[in-house]
Amino acid sequence: MKMVILFNSFFLALLLNECTAMLGSKWLKRGKSSSDEFDIDNLLYTGDPITFACVTSENQCKFDLIKSNNDSALPTLYDALNNGRDLSLFIHGIGNRVTKDGLYFWHAKEWFLKSGKNICIITYAYLNSCKSMFNVVQSLNKMVKTKRLEFVAKQVRDLVLNVREKCLNDTHSSVSCLKHMSQVEISGYSFGGHIASRTCDYLFQKTNEKVKMLLALDPSGNSFLLNKVEYPKSDNADFVQIVHTSGVGIERQVGDVDIYLKFKSKTLLGLDKHELGLYMHFGTSAKRFHLIGEENGNGTVVVNTGEPLRQLKPSECLIGVYGTLSEHQKGKRFELVLVQEKEIKLFFDTLDVYGNLERFD
């Protein structure tokens, strides 16, 4: 029993610290990337479907969940998304799932109302997967080895392209619609950050247009993957913002703007730091608060009272999907410090029901 505990502790330590894990370990050196040259349109994938959960109407009271492993199930969704609004996509981590009327829906509905954009959440968990640490690592490696990563990114790409095609072919419509990739934002949490960046690449290959923003929330590192993934990079979108919250995620700067969060962990191995990327997205996308990163400083949490946000200083940046890029910010590192009990309480009190992942489906 002691040997098992020691092994598990070593394994978790390896998982949580990419930098340490990569030192002197031959099997952890970067191998072939999952994006080795091949035509994504020739990919034949047989496996579990992915789930699209979208909010397209103010009167909507639940998700219409659509499961698909090809395009045949999606035409009704193309019609619903061709409603004159821009599009924000969110690609979850490998273990996340959604239900029709759970908290993920109510967050997406609030995001829809505050942003004025259609919202789609994409989940891709294996149907028979559980959430044990071993199973998560096994599933991540399987995602890369079987090219499910590319399959999911292609499915998301095709969703966007088909909505745009609906728009361009609708010559009788008097309302605006999705014509250009600058009307699309793509966010991803954990492994979803890699799928989001690949989706951006596939859209650019088809349209020669970049999406407005790629937001990667603590994208997972390569230290526990036998088959490596390419990290998000600054040319994936017009604006690439990377939020680093833990040792589970990548540590080096890879975006136009990289934000590093310092957080007082309450768990033994600091796993809540990784989950913080998701909490930050819940609060910022629903405009419950504004998070401001600062160069060589502590940053700020500003609760949204309905008043316009103050003008940011040159040394500050807005964290999250509403952030914009200034030329002087490119390549810089910003920080947000949440270590005082007062700051942490303000953060989670403002999140309210969104502040407990156990309540999400």
PDB file of N, CA and C in Angstrom, residues 179-241:
ATOM      1  N   LYS A 179     -20.193  36.967 -41.589  1.00  0.00           N
ATOM      2  CA  LYS A 179     -19.554  36.966 -42.903  1.00  0.00           C
ATOM      3  C   LYS A 179     -18.041  36.807 -42.832  1.00  0.00           C
ATOM      4  N   HIS A 180     -17.437  37.176 -41.711  1.00  0.00           N
ATOM      5  CA  HIS A 180     -15.978  37.248 -41.628  1.00  0.00           C
ATOM      6  C   HIS A 180     -15.512  36.631 -40.317  1.00  0.00           C
ATOM      7  N   MET A 181     -14.308  36.065 -40.323  1.00  0.00           N
ATOM      8  CA  MET A 181     -13.787  35.435 -39.114  1.00  0.00           C
ATOM      9  C   MET A 181     -13.538  36.434 -37.986  1.00  0.00           C
ATOM     10  N   SER A 182     -13.471  37.711 -38.294  1.00  0.00           N
ATOM     11  CA  SER A 182     -13.317  38.718 -37.247  1.00  0.00           C
ATOM     12  C   SER A 182     -14.561  38.818 -36.366  1.00  0.00           C
ATOM     13  N   GLN A 183     -15.626  38.102 -36.733  1.00  0.00           N
ATOM     14  CA  GLN A 183     -16.846  38.062 -35.931  1.00  0.00           C
ATOM     15  C   GLN A 183     -16.887  36.819 -35.030  1.00  0.00           C
ATOM     16  N   VAL A 184     -15.768  36.101 -34.966  1.00  0.00           N
ATOM     17  CA  VAL A 184     -15.711  34.837 -34.221  1.00  0.00           C
ATOM     18  C   VAL A 184     -14.632  34.914 -33.141  1.00  0.00           C
ATOM     19  N   GLU A 185     -14.979  34.483 -31.936  1.00  0.00           N
ATOM     20  CA  GLU A 185     -14.027  34.327 -30.833  1.00  0.00           C
ATOM     21  C   GLU A 185     -14.032  32.865 -30.412  1.00  0.00           C
ATOM     22  N   ILE A 186     -12.862  32.323 -30.123  1.00  0.00           N
ATOM     23  CA  ILE A 186     -12.761  30.930 -29.705  1.00  0.00           C
ATOM     24  C   ILE A 186     -11.955  30.854 -28.412  1.00  0.00           C
ATOM     25  N   SER A 187     -12.556  30.267 -27.391  1.00  0.00           N
ATOM     26  CA  SER A 187     -11.902  30.086 -26.101  1.00  0.00           C
ATOM     27  C   SER A 187     -11.783  28.603 -25.806  1.00  0.00           C
ATOM     28  N   GLY A 188     -10.742  28.233 -25.052  1.00  0.00           N
ATOM     29  CA  GLY A 188     -10.583  26.837 -24.677  1.00  0.00           C
ATOM     30  C   GLY A 188      -9.944  26.725 -23.314  1.00  0.00           C
ATOM     31  N   TYR A 189     -10.425  25.766 -22.543  1.00  0.00           N
ATOM     32  CA  TYR A 189      -9.902  25.523 -21.202  1.00  0.00           C
ATOM     33  C   TYR A 189      -9.127  24.213 -21.175  1.00  0.00           C
ATOM     34  N   SER A 190      -7.938  24.228 -20.569  1.00  0.00           N
ATOM     35  CA  SER A 190      -7.104  23.042 -20.413  1.00  0.00           C
ATOM     36  C   SER A 190      -6.788  22.450 -21.787  1.00  0.00           C
ATOM     37  N   PHE A 191      -7.093  21.158 -22.025  1.00  0.00           N
ATOM     38  CA  PHE A 191      -6.812  20.576 -23.339  1.00  0.00           C
ATOM     39  C   PHE A 191      -7.648  21.253 -24.421  1.00  0.00           C
ATOM     40  N   GLY A 192      -8.775  21.828 -24.038  1.00  0.00           N
ATOM     41  CA  GLY A 192      -9.600  22.568 -24.991  1.00  0.00           C
ATOM     42  C   GLY A 192      -8.880  23.763 -25.589  1.00  0.00           C
ATOM     43  N   GLY A 193      -7.856  24.273 -24.880  1.00  0.00           N
ATOM     44  CA  GLY A 193      -7.063  25.369 -25.431  1.00  0.00           C
ATOM     45  C   GLY A 193      -6.303  24.940 -26.669  1.00  0.00           C
ATOM     46  N   HIS A 194      -5.846  23.685 -26.707  1.00  0.00           N
ATOM     47  CA  HIS A 194      -5.143  23.164 -27.879  1.00  0.00           C
ATOM     48  C   HIS A 194      -6.111  22.946 -29.040  1.00  0.00           C
ATOM     49  N   ILE A 195      -7.305  22.445 -28.733  1.00  0.00           N
ATOM     50  CA  ILE A 195      -8.310  22.252 -29.779  1.00  0.00           C
ATOM     51  C   ILE A 195      -8.729  23.605 -30.347  1.00  0.00           C
ATOM     52  N   ALA A 196      -8.860  24.595 -29.476  1.00  0.00           N
ATOM     53  CA  ALA A 196      -9.240  25.932 -29.926  1.00  0.00           C
ATOM     54  C   ALA A 196      -8.197  26.510 -30.875  1.00  0.00           C
ATOM     55  N   SER A 197      -6.920  26.359 -30.548  1.00  0.00           N
ATOM     56  CA  SER A 197      -5.874  26.906 -31.417  1.00  0.00           C
ATOM     57  C   SER A 197      -5.842  26.175 -32.753  1.00  0.00           C
ATOM     58  N   ARG A 198      -6.071  24.844 -32.729  1.00  0.00           N
ATOM     59  CA  ARG A 198      -6.097  24.097 -33.982  1.00  0.00           C
ATOM     60  C   ARG A 198      -7.291  24.516 -34.830  1.00  0.00           C
ATOM     61  N   THR A 199      -8.430  24.782 -34.196  1.00  0.00           N
ATOM     62  CA  THR A 199      -9.605  25.263 -34.924  1.00  0.00           C
ATOM     63  C   THR A 199      -9.301  26.578 -35.628  1.00  0.00           C
ATOM     64  N   CYS A 200      -8.614  27.474 -34.931  1.00  0.00           N
ATOM     65  CA  CYS A 200      -8.231  28.752 -35.535  1.00  0.00           C
ATOM     66  C   CYS A 200      -7.380  28.533 -36.782  1.00  0.00           C
ATOM     67  N   ASP A 201      -6.429  27.595 -36.693  1.00  0.00           N
ATOM     68  CA  ASP A 201      -5.567  27.293 -37.842  1.00  0.00           C
ATOM     69  C   ASP A 201      -6.388  26.763 -39.014  1.00  0.00           C
ATOM     70  N   TYR A 202      -7.307  25.849 -38.739  1.00  0.00           N
ATOM     71  CA  TYR A 202      -8.110  25.263 -39.815  1.00  0.00           C
ATOM     72  C   TYR A 202      -9.008  26.308 -40.474  1.00  0.00           C
ATOM     73  N   LEU A 203      -9.543  27.227 -39.681  1.00  0.00           N
ATOM     74  CA  LEU A 203     -10.369  28.294 -40.254  1.00  0.00           C
ATOM     75  C   LEU A 203      -9.537  29.213 -41.145  1.00  0.00           C
ATOM     76  N   PHE A 204      -8.319  29.511 -40.704  1.00  0.00           N
ATOM     77  CA  PHE A 204      -7.450  30.370 -41.515  1.00  0.00           C
ATOM     78  C   PHE A 204      -7.079  29.684 -42.830  1.00  0.00           C
ATOM     79  N   GLN A 205      -6.819  28.376 -42.780  1.00  0.00           N
ATOM     80  CA  GLN A 205      -6.479  27.640 -43.991  1.00  0.00           C
ATOM     81  C   GLN A 205      -7.598  27.693 -45.014  1.00  0.00           C
ATOM     82  N   LYS A 206      -8.843  27.702 -44.561  1.00  0.00           N
ATOM     83  CA  LYS A 206      -9.993  27.709 -45.463  1.00  0.00           C
ATOM     84  C   LYS A 206     -10.382  29.110 -45.934  1.00  0.00           C
ATOM     85  N   THR A 207     -10.179  30.116 -45.090  1.00  0.00           N
ATOM     86  CA  THR A 207     -10.714  31.448 -45.394  1.00  0.00           C
ATOM     87  C   THR A 207      -9.650  32.513 -45.611  1.00  0.00           C
ATOM     88  N   ASN A 208      -8.413  32.216 -45.195  1.00  0.00           N
ATOM     89  CA  ASN A 208      -7.335  33.217 -45.192  1.00  0.00           C
ATOM     90  C   ASN A 208      -7.692  34.416 -44.308  1.00  0.00           C
ATOM     91  N   GLU A 209      -8.545  34.166 -43.327  1.00  0.00           N
ATOM     92  CA  GLU A 209      -8.943  35.186 -42.358  1.00  0.00           C
ATOM     93  C   GLU A 209      -8.699  34.649 -40.953  1.00  0.00           C
ATOM     94  N   LYS A 210      -8.257  35.528 -40.063  1.00  0.00           N
ATOM     95  CA  LYS A 210      -8.040  35.127 -38.683  1.00  0.00           C
ATOM     96  C   LYS A 210      -9.258  35.453 -37.834  1.00  0.00           C
ATOM     97  N   VAL A 211      -9.548  34.577 -36.865  1.00  0.00           N
ATOM     98  CA  VAL A 211     -10.622  34.875 -35.925  1.00  0.00           C
ATOM     99  C   VAL A 211     -10.208  36.059 -35.054  1.00  0.00           C
ATOM    100  N   LYS A 212     -11.189  36.683 -34.458  1.00  0.00           N
ATOM    101  CA  LYS A 212     -10.936  37.890 -33.675  1.00  0.00           C
ATOM    102  C   LYS A 212     -10.038  37.615 -32.479  1.00  0.00           C
ATOM    103  N   MET A 213     -10.328  36.515 -31.760  1.00  0.00           N
ATOM    104  CA  MET A 213      -9.584  36.253 -30.533  1.00  0.00           C
ATOM    105  C   MET A 213      -9.497  34.760 -30.253  1.00  0.00           C
ATOM    106  N   LEU A 214      -8.345  34.342 -29.794  1.00  0.00           N
ATOM    107  CA  LEU A 214      -8.162  33.029 -29.180  1.00  0.00           C
ATOM    108  C   LEU A 214      -7.805  33.254 -27.718  1.00  0.00           C
ATOM    109  N   LEU A 215      -8.638  32.717 -26.826  1.00  0.00           N
ATOM    110  CA  LEU A 215      -8.388  32.790 -25.385  1.00  0.00           C
ATOM    111  C   LEU A 215      -8.131  31.380 -24.884  1.00  0.00           C
ATOM    112  N   ALA A 216      -6.914  31.115 -24.422  1.00  0.00           N
ATOM    113  CA  ALA A 216      -6.553  29.789 -23.917  1.00  0.00           C
ATOM    114  C   ALA A 216      -6.360  29.877 -22.414  1.00  0.00           C
ATOM    115  N   LEU A 217      -7.193  29.148 -21.671  1.00  0.00           N
ATOM    116  CA  LEU A 217      -7.210  29.196 -20.216  1.00  0.00           C
ATOM    117  C   LEU A 217      -6.446  28.014 -19.644  1.00  0.00           C
ATOM    118  N   ASP A 218      -5.247  28.272 -19.166  1.00  0.00           N
ATOM    119  CA  ASP A 218      -4.357  27.263 -18.604  1.00  0.00           C
ATOM    120  C   ASP A 218      -4.269  26.029 -19.502  1.00  0.00           C
ATOM    121  N   PRO A 219      -3.890  26.219 -20.770  1.00  0.00           N
ATOM    122  CA  PRO A 219      -3.790  25.072 -21.676  1.00  0.00           C
ATOM    123  C   PRO A 219      -2.804  24.040 -21.136  1.00  0.00           C
ATOM    124  N   SER A 220      -3.191  22.779 -21.192  1.00  0.00           N
ATOM    125  CA  SER A 220      -2.419  21.718 -20.551  1.00  0.00           C
ATOM    126  C   SER A 220      -1.038  21.566 -21.169  1.00  0.00           C
ATOM    127  N   GLY A 221      -0.078  21.184 -20.324  1.00  0.00           N
ATOM    128  CA  GLY A 221       1.293  21.025 -20.764  1.00  0.00           C
ATOM    129  C   GLY A 221       1.533  19.668 -21.406  1.00  0.00           C
ATOM    130  N   ASN A 222       2.736  19.490 -21.948  1.00  0.00           N
ATOM    131  CA  ASN A 222       3.086  18.264 -22.659  1.00  0.00           C
ATOM    132  C   ASN A 222       3.744  17.216 -21.776  1.00  0.00           C
ATOM    133  N   SER A 223       3.980  17.528 -20.513  1.00  0.00           N
ATOM    134  CA  SER A 223       4.839  16.663 -19.703  1.00  0.00           C
ATOM    135  C   SER A 223       4.273  15.270 -19.488  1.00  0.00           C
ATOM    136  N   PHE A 224       2.944  15.100 -19.597  1.00  0.00           N
ATOM    137  CA  PHE A 224       2.358  13.786 -19.394  1.00  0.00           C
ATOM    138  C   PHE A 224       1.819  13.185 -20.693  1.00  0.00           C
ATOM    139  N   LEU A 225       2.195  13.771 -21.848  1.00  0.00           N
ATOM    140  CA  LEU A 225       1.732  13.251 -23.124  1.00  0.00           C
ATOM    141  C   LEU A 225       2.856  12.539 -23.856  1.00  0.00           C
ATOM    142  N   LEU A 226       2.634  11.266 -24.200  1.00  0.00           N
ATOM    143  CA  LEU A 226       3.604  10.543 -25.004  1.00  0.00           C
ATOM    144  C   LEU A 226       3.607  11.072 -26.432  1.00  0.00           C
ATOM    145  N   ASN A 227       2.439  11.528 -26.890  1.00  0.00           N
ATOM    146  CA  ASN A 227       2.304  12.139 -28.203  1.00  0.00           C
ATOM    147  C   ASN A 227       2.085  13.630 -27.994  1.00  0.00           C
ATOM    148  N   LYS A 228       3.031  14.445 -28.424  1.00  0.00           N
ATOM    149  CA  LYS A 228       3.020  15.857 -28.066  1.00  0.00           C
ATOM    150  C   LYS A 228       2.016  16.653 -28.897  1.00  0.00           C
ATOM    151  N   VAL A 229       1.542  17.728 -28.321  1.00  0.00           N
ATOM    152  CA  VAL A 229       0.692  18.666 -29.045  1.00  0.00           C
ATOM    153  C   VAL A 229       1.446  19.978 -29.221  1.00  0.00           C
ATOM    154  N   GLU A 230       1.120  20.687 -30.276  1.00  0.00           N
ATOM    155  CA  GLU A 230       1.686  22.012 -30.475  1.00  0.00           C
ATOM    156  C   GLU A 230       0.961  22.993 -29.563  1.00  0.00           C
ATOM    157  N   TYR A 231       1.708  23.862 -28.936  1.00  0.00           N
ATOM    158  CA  TYR A 231       1.103  24.861 -28.069  1.00  0.00           C
ATOM    159  C   TYR A 231       0.436  25.964 -28.891  1.00  0.00           C
ATOM    160  N   PRO A 232      -0.575  26.637 -28.308  1.00  0.00           N
ATOM    161  CA  PRO A 232      -1.099  27.825 -28.975  1.00  0.00           C
ATOM    162  C   PRO A 232       0.030  28.807 -29.247  1.00  0.00           C
ATOM    163  N   LYS A 233      -0.158  29.644 -30.271  1.00  0.00           N
ATOM    164  CA  LYS A 233       0.885  30.600 -30.632  1.00  0.00           C
ATOM    165  C   LYS A 233       0.259  31.916 -31.032  1.00  0.00           C
ATOM    166  N   SER A 234       1.069  32.963 -31.077  1.00  0.00           N
ATOM    167  CA  SER A 234       0.553  34.315 -31.222  1.00  0.00           C
ATOM    168  C   SER A 234      -0.068  34.595 -32.583  1.00  0.00           C
ATOM    169  N   ASP A 235       0.203  33.762 -33.596  1.00  0.00           N
ATOM    170  CA  ASP A 235      -0.402  34.027 -34.898  1.00  0.00           C
ATOM    171  C   ASP A 235      -1.653  33.192 -35.154  1.00  0.00           C
ATOM    172  N   ASN A 236      -2.203  32.523 -34.100  1.00  0.00           N
ATOM    173  CA  ASN A 236      -3.442  31.759 -34.259  1.00  0.00           C
ATOM    174  C   ASN A 236      -4.639  32.648 -34.554  1.00  0.00           C
ATOM    175  N   ALA A 237      -4.611  33.897 -34.088  1.00  0.00           N
ATOM    176  CA  ALA A 237      -5.760  34.794 -34.195  1.00  0.00           C
ATOM    177  C   ALA A 237      -5.262  36.236 -34.214  1.00  0.00           C
ATOM    178  N   ASP A 238      -6.179  37.170 -34.451  1.00  0.00           N
ATOM    179  CA  ASP A 238      -5.793  38.578 -34.395  1.00  0.00           C
ATOM    180  C   ASP A 238      -5.299  38.948 -33.000  1.00  0.00           C
ATOM    181  N   PHE A 239      -5.844  38.291 -31.973  1.00  0.00           N
ATOM    182  CA  PHE A 239      -5.403  38.508 -30.599  1.00  0.00           C
ATOM    183  C   PHE A 239      -5.391  37.165 -29.885  1.00  0.00           C
ATOM    184  N   VAL A 240      -4.240  36.773 -29.384  1.00  0.00           N
ATOM    185  CA  VAL A 240      -4.106  35.523 -28.634  1.00  0.00           C
ATOM    186  C   VAL A 240      -3.728  35.856 -27.201  1.00  0.00           C
ATOM    187  N   GLN A 241      -4.622  35.534 -26.278  1.00  0.00           N
ATOM    188  CA  GLN A 241      -4.381  35.764 -24.858  1.00  0.00           C
ATOM    189  C   GLN A 241      -4.308  34.412 -24.152  1.00  0.00           C
TER     190      GLN A 241
END
